[in-house]
């Protein structure tokens, strides 16, 4: 399977703390994306990091990418109750750019922020 | 607001009774995708359309088919649903031919098979 792995599978922290989730993947990539999924809903794109980038920020989100280790991490700082959701990493394998960009999802991390 | 819409949000069908799920988009994106997501699992790509070109994933069962009558609409047909097909079905869209592109997801249709 090309699917990546995420750890931890579940994470529970107090509001205000930082949350870190990790993702590993198996193939060379064009980019890696992080998505959030609230319970029973669709996925929302959070941030994209290209294969030639090492770190990217967006608001309270910080993403790192280590292509030599085929791994990425997502840091959410100053967590809020509304951050409670599942977080998925997804990779776009490198190679010939095609019309469609097929995402290969990791298994996800279930994040719970306790008030 | 430009968006991806899925109807219905919840669908109940009987074992073996054909069912159709609907997706529409106002983003005017070339590509539309259908994913299956079972409980506590990652979304799994079933197939996608690039304009009118249909692209099936190798491990997608024949029971699943799709139609895209125009740019805005795409349908997922399950010919004979089994209990194992109970899942959340997610539709997504993206622009084509851009290497660093996000996908826009609809809210999903949760399918129950009785």
Short mmCIF file of C-alpha atoms in Angstrom, two decimals, chain A residues 33-37 44-48 58 61 63 74 76 86-88, chain B residues 102:
data_model
loop_
_atom_site.label_atom_id
_atom_site.label_comp_id
_atom_site.label_asym_id
_atom_site.label_seq_id
_atom_site.Cartn_x
_atom_site.Cartn_y
_atom_site.Cartn_z
CA UNK A 33 -0.86 18.45 2.27
CA UNK A 34 -2.63 18.46 5.60
CA UNK A 35 -6.40 18.27 5.89
CA UNK A 36 -8.77 18.55 8.84
CA UNK A 37 -11.98 16.57 9.17
CA UNK A 44 -10.84 20.95 4.75
CA UNK A 45 -7.47 21.82 3.29
CA UNK A 46 -5.11 23.37 5.85
CA UNK A 47 -1.71 23.78 4.29
CA UNK A 48 0.47 22.51 1.43
CA UNK A 58 -0.05 29.49 8.31
CA UNK A 61 -0.07 26.00 12.00
CA UNK A 63 4.43 22.24 8.97
CA UNK A 74 2.05 19.42 11.83
CA UNK A 76 -0.85 23.49 16.10
CA UNK A 86 -9.14 14.36 12.77
CA UNK A 87 -6.06 15.48 10.88
CA UNK A 88 -4.84 13.72 7.76
CA UNK B 102 -5.37 21.52 -3.10
#
